[in-house]
């Protein structure tokens, strides 16, 4: 009976949280993630496809813990979680999203400002974001081990597939970002039995088992939603030296210019990005790469964009905001795989893979 009673209290706390933030009804898989973490105290590895609102799962956690504690004890208490997120732009986007949609929840990302960084160990925030390298440096390890962040209720690893794709070296090659291969260390810095929530959009059973091992997940619940989407159609074209495989897109841009459907071309290397950008600039010429207008061409808006690790921050933000439907003129972006992680672009109509992805998981992530 006691167990049933606590379950009822948990459901009331969850219901109040969803009501307070004016959230639509949670999907069953989102609710099950939260139940397993808070009520059962289990680790959760969730594979939830792009557009499924994965981040909502952990953004609700501090408030659910708070409401549960209030219902059980009659007292208000501050709760925190820590989030490992692979890219700075994703972290900034999520902090802004929490401020806009999560009433009463405070979020910040390590490195945004020294003032915020000083407040984090004091427990001033409910959600603290950081990259793998940031969490594993001495300053933040000490905060997790001895400071105010030690009592964080959940360790969240977002885009968890990056542990394998970035953090594990292969065939004698060093890992791209070896800190991602060491994330299991973070568990030892937090309070005993702190559950882990690992999130990704795509991972088959073999990969999920490897990821769970990398993170030292023991009592673990796998929650998996198929990435299959009925609105996707895949077409394969042979790429010749003259790149005639892109004629359809070039003709479309010449015809529709600023009305061209949003399109992303994922490239395997920076050299591929440069080659394709050069090809499109030559084929489209001035009339096809700028918006219409009476001003000189160089004063009009360019319809092409580039997004990879060395792209200037302001240009990355411009591309991302545009594809999220927040205005702008770029219609075609040449990108590395980083554009596929943690960002939902509902307005994109065409996705082109110039060459095969590293694996099927990456291909689905980009699609």
C-alpha positions as a Python dict, from the first residue, in 0.01 Angstrom:
ca = {
    (1, 'X'): (0, 0, 0),
    (2, 'X'): (289, 235, 85),
    (3, 'X'): (436, 179, -261),
    (4, 'X'): (100, 251, -425),
    (5, 'X'): (63, 564, -213),
    (6, 'X'): (402, 695, -320),
    (7, 'X'): (319, 620, -683),
    (8, 'X'): (4, 830, -650),
    (9, 'X'): (208, 1112, -499),
    (10, 'X'): (459, 1087, -782),
    (11, 'X'): (183, 1104, -1043),
    (12, 'X'): (35, 1410, -870),
    (13, 'X'): (378, 1577, -869),
    (14, 'X'): (425, 1501, -1238),
    (15, 'X'): (75, 1622, -1323),
    (16, 'X'): (129, 1948, -1132),
    (17, 'X'): (460, 2004, -1310),
    (18, 'X'): (309, 1956, -1655),
    (19, 'X'): (18, 2183, -1560),
    (20, 'X'): (246, 2456, -1421),
    (21, 'X'): (449, 2486, -1741),
    (22, 'X'): (135, 2463, -1957),
    (23, 'X'): (284, 2163, -2133),
    (24, 'X'): (77, 1943, -2358),
    (25, 'X'): (19, 1588, -2237),
    (26, 'X'): (348, 1403, -2210),
    (27, 'X'): (411, 1119, -2449),
    (28, 'X'): (407, 779, -2273),
    (29, 'X'): (781, 733, -2334),
    (30, 'X'): (863, 1073, -2183),
    (31, 'X'): (658, 994, -1875),
    (32, 'X'): (819, 651, -1843),
    (33, 'X'): (1167, 805, -1855),
    (34, 'X'): (1076, 1038, -1568),
    (35, 'X'): (911, 760, -1366),
    (36, 'X'): (1211, 530, -1399),
    (37, 'X'): (1453, 802, -1293),
    (38, 'X'): (1260, 952, -1001),
    (39, 'X'): (1029, 679, -872),
    (40, 'X'): (1248, 376, -946),
    (41, 'X'): (1591, 541, -920),
    (42, 'X'): (1707, 355, -1231),
    (43, 'X'): (1942, 453, -1510),
    (44, 'X'): (1761, 523, -1838),
    (45, 'X'): (1893, 503, -2193),
    (46, 'X'): (1629, 655, -2419),
    (47, 'X'): (1634, 651, -2798),
    (48, 'X'): (1382, 914, -2901),
    (49, 'X'): (1379, 1039, -3261),
    (50, 'X'): (1436, 1396, -3376),
    (51, 'X'): (1133, 1613, -3298),
    (52, 'X'): (1026, 1394, -3003),
    (53, 'X'): (1120, 1664, -2746),
    (54, 'X'): (1393, 1461, -2577),
    (55, 'X'): (1514, 1764, -2382),
    (56, 'X'): (1171, 1810, -2221),
    (57, 'X'): (1232, 1490, -2023),
    (58, 'X'): (1522, 1632, -1823),
    (59, 'X'): (1401, 1992, -1821),
    (60, 'X'): (1099, 1877, -1618),
    (61, 'X'): (1304, 1680, -1364),
    (62, 'X'): (1395, 1957, -1114),
    (63, 'X'): (1033, 2069, -1085),
    (64, 'X'): (900, 1713, -1053),
    (65, 'X'): (1151, 1649, -771),
    (66, 'X'): (1048, 1977, -608),
    (67, 'X'): (675, 1903, -629),
    (68, 'X'): (726, 1547, -506),
    (69, 'X'): (923, 1672, -205),
    (70, 'X'): (658, 1935, -132),
    (71, 'X'): (377, 1679, -142),
    (72, 'X'): (567, 1434, 81),
    (73, 'X'): (707, 1678, 340),
    (74, 'X'): (516, 2005, 300),
    (75, 'X'): (850, 2183, 247),
    (76, 'X'): (998, 2357, -57),
    (77, 'X'): (1345, 2246, -164),
    (78, 'X'): (1580, 2336, -450),
    (79, 'X'): (1681, 2052, -686),
    (80, 'X'): (1948, 2040, -955),
    (81, 'X'): (2058, 1825, -1244),
    (82, 'X'): (2375, 1841, -1454),
    (83, 'X'): (2375, 1795, -1832),
    (84, 'X'): (2659, 1694, -2063),
    (85, 'X'): (2589, 1838, -2408),
    (86, 'X'): (2836, 1813, -2699),
    (87, 'X'): (2810, 2152, -2872),
    (88, 'X'): (2814, 2507, -2743),
    (89, 'X'): (2530, 2620, -2967),
    (90, 'X'): (2304, 2339, -2842),
    (91, 'X'): (2376, 2440, -2483),
    (92, 'X'): (2296, 2804, -2554),
    (93, 'X'): (1978, 2707, -2734),
    (94, 'X'): (1862, 2489, -2447),
    (95, 'X'): (1933, 2756, -2185),
    (96, 'X'): (1725, 3002, -2386),
    (97, 'X'): (1448, 2746, -2429),
    (98, 'X'): (1431, 2679, -2053),
    (99, 'X'): (1407, 3052, -1981),
    (100, 'X'): (1122, 3083, -2230),
    (101, 'X'): (915, 2774, -2148),
    (102, 'X'): (1001, 2644, -1798),
    (103, 'X'): (842, 2871, -1539),
    (104, 'X'): (1053, 2883, -1222),
    (105, 'X'): (1339, 2675, -1362),
    (106, 'X'): (1680, 2841, -1388),
    (107, 'X'): (1938, 2711, -1634),
    (108, 'X'): (2291, 2815, -1728),
    (109, 'X'): (2580, 2684, -1931),
    (110, 'X'): (2940, 2669, -1811),
    (111, 'X'): (3149, 2940, -1974),
    (112, 'X'): (2863, 3177, -2062),
    (113, 'X'): (2990, 3429, -1809),
    (114, 'X'): (3220, 3428, -1508),
    (115, 'X'): (2932, 3561, -1297),
    (116, 'X'): (2715, 3261, -1381),
    (117, 'X'): (3006, 3021, -1330),
    (118, 'X'): (3051, 3154, -974),
    (119, 'X'): (2682, 3100, -897),
    (120, 'X'): (2673, 2737, -1015),
    (121, 'X'): (2861, 2582, -719),
    (122, 'X'): (2629, 2777, -488),
    (123, 'X'): (2327, 2589, -627),
    (124, 'X'): (2171, 2894, -789),
    (125, 'X'): (2054, 2698, -1094),
    (126, 'X'): (1830, 2397, -1148),
    (127, 'X'): (1994, 2283, -1472),
    (128, 'X'): (2364, 2326, -1542),
    (129, 'X'): (2492, 2249, -1893),
    (130, 'X'): (2851, 2179, -1986),
    (131, 'X'): (3064, 2003, -2244),
    (132, 'X'): (3253, 1683, -2163),
    (133, 'X'): (3586, 1868, -2149),
    (134, 'X'): (3442, 2130, -1914),
    (135, 'X'): (3293, 1882, -1668),
    (136, 'X'): (3617, 1682, -1657),
    (137, 'X'): (3851, 1972, -1586),
    (138, 'X'): (3968, 2015, -1228),
    (139, 'X'): (3750, 2315, -1143),
    (140, 'X'): (3421, 2147, -1229),
    (141, 'X'): (3523, 1802, -1109),
    (142, 'X'): (3573, 1957, -764),
    (143, 'X'): (3231, 2124, -783),
    (144, 'X'): (3073, 1788, -863),
    (145, 'X'): (3269, 1604, -597),
    (146, 'X'): (3273, 1850, -308),
    (147, 'X'): (3068, 2159, -401),
    (148, 'X'): (2704, 2247, -436),
    (149, 'X'): (2665, 2037, -750),
    (150, 'X'): (2744, 1716, -563),
    (151, 'X'): (2379, 1671, -470),
    (152, 'X'): (2254, 1693, -828),
    (153, 'X'): (1970, 1445, -864),
    (154, 'X'): (2041, 1320, -1218),
    (155, 'X'): (2337, 1311, -1455),
    (156, 'X'): (2212, 1368, -1811),
    (157, 'X'): (2423, 1278, -2115),
    (158, 'X'): (2259, 1429, -2422),
    (159, 'X'): (2350, 1303, -2773),
    (160, 'X'): (2505, 1003, -2598),
    (161, 'X'): (2609, 842, -2928),
    (162, 'X'): (2897, 1095, -2937),
    (163, 'X'): (3070, 880, -2672),
    (164, 'X'): (3133, 623, -2943),
    (165, 'X'): (3159, 846, -3250),
    (166, 'X'): (3384, 1111, -3089),
    (167, 'X'): (3522, 965, -2766),
    (168, 'X'): (3660, 626, -2874),
    (169, 'X'): (3966, 607, -3100),
    (170, 'X'): (3972, 345, -3375),
    (171, 'X'): (4243, 161, -3570),
    (172, 'X'): (4527, 336, -3394),
    (173, 'X'): (4377, 683, -3441),
    (174, 'X'): (4327, 913, -3144),
    (175, 'X'): (3970, 998, -3046),
    (176, 'X'): (3831, 1322, -3191),
    (177, 'X'): (3729, 1438, -2840),
    (178, 'X'): (3862, 1186, -2593),
    (179, 'X'): (3678, 1344, -2297),
    (180, 'X'): (3356, 1188, -2428),
    (181, 'X'): (3510, 847, -2375),
    (182, 'X'): (3569, 931, -2008),
    (183, 'X'): (3220, 1042, -1907),
    (184, 'X'): (3177, 741, -1678),
    (185, 'X'): (3417, 923, -1440),
    (186, 'X'): (3146, 1180, -1366),
    (187, 'X'): (2938, 919, -1183),
    (188, 'X'): (3207, 881, -919),
    (189, 'X'): (3197, 1253, -840),
    (190, 'X'): (2823, 1265, -767),
    (191, 'X'): (2634, 1121, -471),
    (192, 'X'): (2604, 743, -464),
    (193, 'X'): (2321, 595, -672),
    (194, 'X'): (2266, 916, -871),
    (195, 'X'): (2080, 791, -1181),
    (196, 'X'): (2198, 858, -1535),
    (197, 'X'): (1974, 964, -1822),
    (198, 'X'): (2136, 900, -2161),
    (199, 'X'): (1957, 1041, -2467),
    (200, 'X'): (2002, 1001, -2840),
    (201, 'X'): (1789, 995, -3153),
    (202, 'X'): (1938, 681, -3305),
    (203, 'X'): (2114, 374, -3164),
    (204, 'X'): (2059, 7, -3241),
    (205, 'X'): (2066, -261, -2971),
    (206, 'X'): (2436, -336, -3004),
    (207, 'X'): (2526, 31, -2980),
    (208, 'X'): (2295, 84, -2682),
    (209, 'X'): (2467, -199, -2496),
    (210, 'X'): (2810, -51, -2570),
    (211, 'X'): (2700, 298, -2460),
    (212, 'X'): (2558, 159, -2135),
    (213, 'X'): (2892, -10, -2069),
    (214, 'X'): (3090, 307, -2143),
    (215, 'X'): (2876, 496, -1888),
    (216, 'X'): (2882, 219, -1627),
    (217, 'X'): (2503, 194, -1629),
    (218, 'X'): (2383, -96, -1411),
    (219, 'X'): (2013, -97, -1326),
    (220, 'X'): (1910, 26, -1665),
    (221, 'X'): (1585, 69, -1854),
    (222, 'X'): (1598, 99, -2233),
    (223, 'X'): (1317, 314, -2375),
    (224, 'X'): (1318, 303, -2754),
    (225, 'X'): (1097, 471, -3013),
    (226, 'X'): (1148, 373, -3377),
    (227, 'X'): (1317, 643, -3589),
    (228, 'X'): (1103, 541, -3887),
    (229, 'X'): (911, 835, -4034),
    (230, 'X'): (639, 800, -4294),
    (231, 'X'): (718, 1141, -4445),
    (232, 'X'): (1073, 1043, -4548),
    (233, 'X'): (1173, 915, -4891),
    (234, 'X'): (1529, 810, -4975),
    (235, 'X'): (1677, 840, -5326),
    (236, 'X'): (2029, 741, -5436),
    (237, 'X'): (2206, 921, -5723),
    (238, 'X'): (2551, 855, -5868),
    (239, 'X'): (2788, 1153, -5835),
    (240, 'X'): (2999, 1202, -6150),
    (241, 'X'): (3293, 1441, -6187),
    (242, 'X'): (3072, 1718, -6321),
    (243, 'X'): (2831, 1677, -6027),
    (244, 'X'): (2524, 1655, -6249),
    (245, 'X'): (2354, 1488, -5952),
    (246, 'X'): (2292, 1843, -5822),
    (247, 'X'): (2139, 1979, -6143),
    (248, 'X'): (1788, 1948, -5999),
    (249, 'X'): (1879, 2166, -5699),
    (250, 'X'): (2064, 2425, -5906),
    (251, 'X'): (1768, 2456, -6144),
    (252, 'X'): (1534, 2484, -5844),
    (253, 'X'): (1742, 2767, -5693),
    (254, 'X'): (1766, 2953, -6024),
    (255, 'X'): (1389, 2931, -6061),
    (256, 'X'): (1275, 3000, -5707),
    (257, 'X'): (1569, 3184, -5549),
    (258, 'X'): (1451, 3310, -5207),
    (259, 'X'): (1155, 3072, -5221),
    (260, 'X'): (1374, 2763, -5259),
    (261, 'X'): (1278, 2497, -4998),
    (262, 'X'): (1520, 2477, -4706),
    (263, 'X'): (1793, 2227, -4792),
    (264, 'X'): (2094, 2081, -4608),
    (265, 'X'): (2383, 1904, -4781),
    (266, 'X'): (2583, 1699, -4530),
    (267, 'X'): (2949, 1660, -4627),
    (268, 'X'): (3207, 1418, -4490),
    (269, 'X'): (3505, 1659, -4494),
    (270, 'X'): (3577, 2032, -4504),
    (271, 'X'): (3727, 1978, -4851),
    (272, 'X'): (3390, 1844, -4967),
    (273, 'X'): (3218, 2155, -4828),
    (274, 'X'): (3461, 2381, -5015),
    (275, 'X'): (3429, 2182, -5341),
    (276, 'X'): (3049, 2184, -5339),
    (277, 'X'): (3024, 2549, -5239),
    (278, 'X'): (3258, 2640, -5525),
    (279, 'X'): (3055, 2430, -5768),
    (280, 'X'): (2727, 2596, -5669),
    (281, 'X'): (2877, 2947, -5680),
    (282, 'X'): (3005, 2883, -6034),
    (283, 'X'): (2682, 2726, -6160),
    (284, 'X'): (2442, 2972, -5999),
    (285, 'X'): (2645, 3286, -6068),
    (286, 'X'): (2529, 3618, -5926),
    (287, 'X'): (2165, 3586, -6030),
    (288, 'X'): (2119, 3263, -5838),
    (289, 'X'): (2309, 3315, -5514),
    (290, 'X'): (2157, 3644, -5395),
    (291, 'X'): (1803, 3751, -5316),
    (292, 'X'): (1628, 3972, -5569),
    (293, 'X'): (1651, 4347, -5529),
    (294, 'X'): (1764, 4673, -5687),
    (295, 'X'): (2075, 4705, -5470),
    (296, 'X'): (2417, 4590, -5595),
    (297, 'X'): (2456, 4212, -5559),
    (298, 'X'): (2708, 4236, -5275),
    (299, 'X'): (2453, 4432, -5069),
    (300, 'X'): (2183, 4168, -5107),
    (301, 'X'): (2145, 3855, -4892),
    (302, 'X'): (2330, 3539, -4986),
    (303, 'X'): (2116, 3227, -5030),
    (304, 'X'): (2401, 2986, -4945),
    (305, 'X'): (2542, 2907, -4601),
    (306, 'X'): (2816, 2696, -4440),
    (307, 'X'): (2807, 2521, -4102),
    (308, 'X'): (3099, 2326, -3952),
    (309, 'X'): (3331, 2346, -3651),
    (310, 'X'): (3528, 2652, -3772),
    (311, 'X'): (3228, 2851, -3895),
    (312, 'X'): (3209, 3187, -3708),
    (313, 'X'): (2968, 3174, -3416),
    (314, 'X'): (2742, 3452, -3546),
    (315, 'X'): (2701, 3273, -3879),
    (316, 'X'): (2617, 2944, -3704),
    (317, 'X'): (2350, 3122, -3503),
    (318, 'X'): (2212, 3285, -3818),
    (319, 'X'): (2188, 2951, -4002),
    (320, 'X'): (2029, 2772, -3706),
    (321, 'X'): (1776, 3047, -3638),
    (322, 'X'): (1679, 3055, -4003),
    (323, 'X'): (1617, 2683, -4029),
    (324, 'X'): (1415, 2694, -3709),
    (325, 'X'): (1179, 2932, -3889),
    (326, 'X'): (1294, 3251, -3718),
    (327, 'X'): (1352, 3450, -4036),
    (328, 'X'): (1639, 3500, -4278),
    (329, 'X'): (1731, 3430, -4638),
    (330, 'X'): (1971, 3135, -4655),
    (331, 'X'): (1805, 2842, -4832),
    (332, 'X'): (2094, 2598, -4882),
    (333, 'X'): (2353, 2501, -4620),
    (334, 'X'): (2666, 2292, -4670),
    (335, 'X'): (2725, 2131, -4332),
    (336, 'X'): (2920, 1881, -4129),
    (337, 'X'): (2741, 1627, -3913),
    (338, 'X'): (2741, 1872, -3618),
    (339, 'X'): (2432, 2041, -3764),
    (340, 'X'): (2235, 1719, -3712),
    (341, 'X'): (2274, 1705, -3334),
    (342, 'X'): (2028, 1843, -3084),
    (343, 'X'): (1863, 2090, -3319),
    (344, 'X'): (1518, 2037, -3468),
    (345, 'X'): (1461, 2193, -3810),
    (346, 'X'): (1093, 2138, -3894),
    (347, 'X'): (1110, 2351, -4209),
    (348, 'X'): (1380, 2153, -4392),
    (349, 'X'): (1241, 1979, -4701),
    (350, 'X'): (1553, 1827, -4858),
    (351, 'X'): (1850, 1657, -4690),
    (352, 'X'): (2137, 1545, -4915),
    (353, 'X'): (2422, 1319, -4805),
    (354, 'X'): (2727, 1386, -5023),
    (355, 'X'): (2889, 1048, -4973),
    (356, 'X'): (2795, 782, -4720),
    (357, 'X'): (2772, 861, -4350),
    (358, 'X'): (3015, 692, -4112),
    (359, 'X'): (2747, 441, -4022),
    (360, 'X'): (2372, 382, -4038),
    (361, 'X'): (2321, 552, -3703),
    (362, 'X'): (2480, 875, -3832),
    (363, 'X'): (2277, 853, -4153),
    (364, 'X'): (1949, 833, -3960),
    (365, 'X'): (2061, 1111, -3727),
    (366, 'X'): (2119, 1342, -4023),
    (367, 'X'): (1801, 1238, -4205),
}
